[in-house]
């Protein structure tokens, strides 16, 4: 199930009239991008999201992490407020550490098609277990 399908299901379960404005923004949120102001210049964007949370799909216990995103933009750049709302949409999702990080990567690649992107999730210890997950994507060279 992708982000859009999950977001749609959540919004159906949630009465939008009773939701607080922040909850509505999260449910309606999507990854928004804008044109890269320096196409052709190679530069790196580093974003830290220290308040990531989701729920363990097995126990239901909350999991917390700091997500670090490092990417080299191509033609589009992700808008930061939209990224914040997107990340907040995970807070009530039952999803594994591994799947959440891979889904974030897939959604960022789909939204802004970066030249390269690396996501590192540093999950806080729970039950004496500390997990760090790193995923990467590199745009294939089309000149080959």
Short mmCIF file of C-alpha atoms in Angstrom, two decimals:
data_model
loop_
_atom_site.label_atom_id
_atom_site.label_comp_id
_atom_site.label_asym_id
_atom_site.label_seq_id
_atom_site.Cartn_x
_atom_site.Cartn_y
_atom_site.Cartn_z
CA UNK A 1 0.00 0.00 0.00
CA UNK A 2 1.49 3.36 -0.94
CA UNK A 3 1.34 6.69 0.85
CA UNK A 4 -1.65 8.00 -1.12
CA UNK A 5 -3.77 4.90 -0.48
CA UNK A 6 -2.92 4.96 3.23
CA UNK A 7 -3.62 8.69 3.44
CA UNK A 8 -7.01 8.17 1.74
CA UNK A 9 -7.97 5.38 4.14
CA UNK A 10 -7.01 7.48 7.15
CA UNK A 11 -9.04 10.43 5.91
CA UNK A 12 -12.10 8.22 5.41
CA UNK A 13 -11.86 6.99 9.01
CA UNK A 14 -11.41 10.48 10.35
CA UNK A 15 -14.25 12.99 10.43
CA UNK A 16 -12.62 16.01 8.84
CA UNK A 17 -15.13 18.36 10.45
CA UNK A 18 -13.97 17.36 13.95
CA UNK A 19 -10.26 17.34 13.16
CA UNK A 20 -8.00 20.12 14.37
CA UNK A 21 -6.42 22.20 11.61
CA UNK A 22 -3.03 20.50 12.09
CA UNK A 23 -4.61 17.06 11.77
CA UNK A 24 -6.39 18.15 8.60
CA UNK A 25 -3.13 19.50 7.18
CA UNK A 26 -1.38 16.20 7.88
CA UNK A 27 -4.18 14.12 6.36
CA UNK A 28 -4.40 16.33 3.29
CA UNK A 29 -0.64 16.74 2.97
CA UNK A 30 1.43 15.58 0.05
CA UNK A 31 5.03 16.05 -1.00
CA UNK A 32 5.08 19.36 -2.84
CA UNK A 33 8.06 20.40 -4.93
CA UNK A 34 9.22 23.55 -6.66
CA UNK A 35 11.70 24.20 -9.48
CA UNK A 36 15.35 23.88 -8.54
CA UNK A 37 16.72 27.46 -8.66
CA UNK A 38 20.14 26.18 -9.79
CA UNK A 39 19.57 23.35 -12.26
CA UNK A 40 22.95 22.17 -13.52
CA UNK A 41 24.77 23.12 -10.32
CA UNK A 42 25.52 20.13 -8.14
CA UNK A 43 24.74 20.90 -4.50
CA UNK A 44 23.56 18.92 -1.51
CA UNK A 45 20.52 19.51 0.67
CA UNK A 46 20.59 18.10 4.21
CA UNK A 47 17.39 17.89 6.25
CA UNK A 48 17.01 16.53 9.79
CA UNK A 49 13.59 15.46 11.03
CA UNK A 50 14.05 14.68 14.75
CA UNK A 51 10.43 13.88 15.62
CA UNK A 52 9.55 10.93 13.39
CA UNK A 53 7.15 8.47 14.96
CA UNK A 54 5.18 5.46 13.81
CA UNK A 55 3.71 2.35 15.45
CA UNK A 56 5.14 -1.14 15.56
CA UNK A 57 2.94 -3.34 13.32
CA UNK A 58 3.30 -6.25 15.75
CA UNK A 59 2.95 -4.71 19.21
CA UNK A 60 1.35 -1.33 18.52
CA UNK A 61 4.02 0.35 20.65
CA UNK A 62 5.23 3.69 19.36
CA UNK A 63 8.62 3.93 17.67
CA UNK A 64 10.57 7.18 17.50
CA UNK A 65 13.43 8.16 15.22
CA UNK A 66 15.48 10.96 13.82
CA UNK A 67 15.37 10.93 10.03
CA UNK A 68 18.26 12.48 8.10
CA UNK A 69 17.68 13.19 4.42
CA UNK A 70 20.62 14.09 2.20
CA UNK A 71 19.94 14.68 -1.48
CA UNK A 72 21.32 16.28 -4.62
CA UNK A 73 18.40 17.87 -6.46
CA UNK A 74 17.78 17.50 -10.15
CA UNK A 75 15.01 19.70 -11.56
CA UNK A 76 12.76 19.78 -8.47
CA UNK A 77 13.28 20.52 -4.76
CA UNK A 78 10.97 19.30 -2.01
CA UNK A 79 9.16 22.00 -0.02
CA UNK A 80 10.06 21.73 3.67
CA UNK A 81 6.65 22.30 5.25
CA UNK A 82 5.15 19.66 2.94
CA UNK A 83 7.94 17.26 3.97
CA UNK A 84 7.20 17.95 7.64
CA UNK A 85 3.50 17.19 7.18
CA UNK A 86 4.31 14.07 5.15
CA UNK A 87 6.63 12.78 7.90
CA UNK A 88 3.98 13.53 10.53
CA UNK A 89 1.52 11.35 8.60
CA UNK A 90 3.42 8.28 9.80
CA UNK A 91 2.62 8.84 13.48
CA UNK A 92 -0.51 6.64 13.50
CA UNK A 93 0.65 4.12 10.89
CA UNK A 94 1.49 0.55 11.81
CA UNK A 95 4.70 0.13 9.83
CA UNK A 96 8.09 -1.48 10.40
CA UNK A 97 11.29 0.50 10.66
CA UNK A 98 12.51 -1.02 7.41
CA UNK A 99 9.32 -0.35 5.45
CA UNK A 100 8.93 3.22 6.71
CA UNK A 101 12.42 4.25 5.61
CA UNK A 102 12.09 2.54 2.24
CA UNK A 103 8.66 4.14 1.68
CA UNK A 104 10.02 7.59 2.50
CA UNK A 105 12.78 7.02 -0.07
CA UNK A 106 10.32 5.83 -2.72
CA UNK A 107 8.02 8.80 -2.15
CA UNK A 108 10.85 11.35 -2.26
CA UNK A 109 12.20 9.86 -5.49
CA UNK A 110 8.71 9.91 -7.01
CA UNK A 111 8.12 13.53 -5.94
CA UNK A 112 11.36 15.23 -6.92
CA UNK A 113 13.48 12.74 -8.93
CA UNK A 114 16.79 13.71 -7.29
CA UNK A 115 20.19 12.90 -8.77
CA UNK A 116 20.94 11.05 -5.56
CA UNK A 117 19.36 10.70 -2.14
CA UNK A 118 20.33 8.98 1.10
CA UNK A 119 18.00 8.54 4.04
CA UNK A 120 19.21 7.48 7.46
CA UNK A 121 16.75 6.65 10.23
CA UNK A 122 18.13 6.42 13.74
CA UNK A 123 15.42 4.73 15.82
CA UNK A 124 15.57 5.30 19.55
CA UNK A 125 16.19 2.18 21.64
CA UNK A 126 13.15 0.21 22.76
CA UNK A 127 13.46 -3.04 24.67
CA UNK A 128 17.27 -2.72 24.67
CA UNK A 129 17.37 -2.69 20.83
CA UNK A 130 18.73 0.21 18.81
CA UNK A 131 18.12 0.24 15.05
CA UNK A 132 19.66 2.38 12.33
CA UNK A 133 18.50 1.99 8.74
CA UNK A 134 20.08 3.62 5.69
CA UNK A 135 18.73 3.56 2.14
CA UNK A 136 20.08 5.19 -1.00
CA UNK A 137 19.01 5.95 -4.54
CA UNK A 138 21.09 7.17 -7.47
CA UNK A 139 19.59 8.40 -10.70
CA UNK A 140 20.87 6.32 -13.56
CA UNK A 141 23.06 8.09 -16.06
CA UNK A 142 20.92 8.52 -19.18
CA UNK A 143 23.98 9.32 -21.35
CA UNK A 144 25.17 5.68 -21.39
#
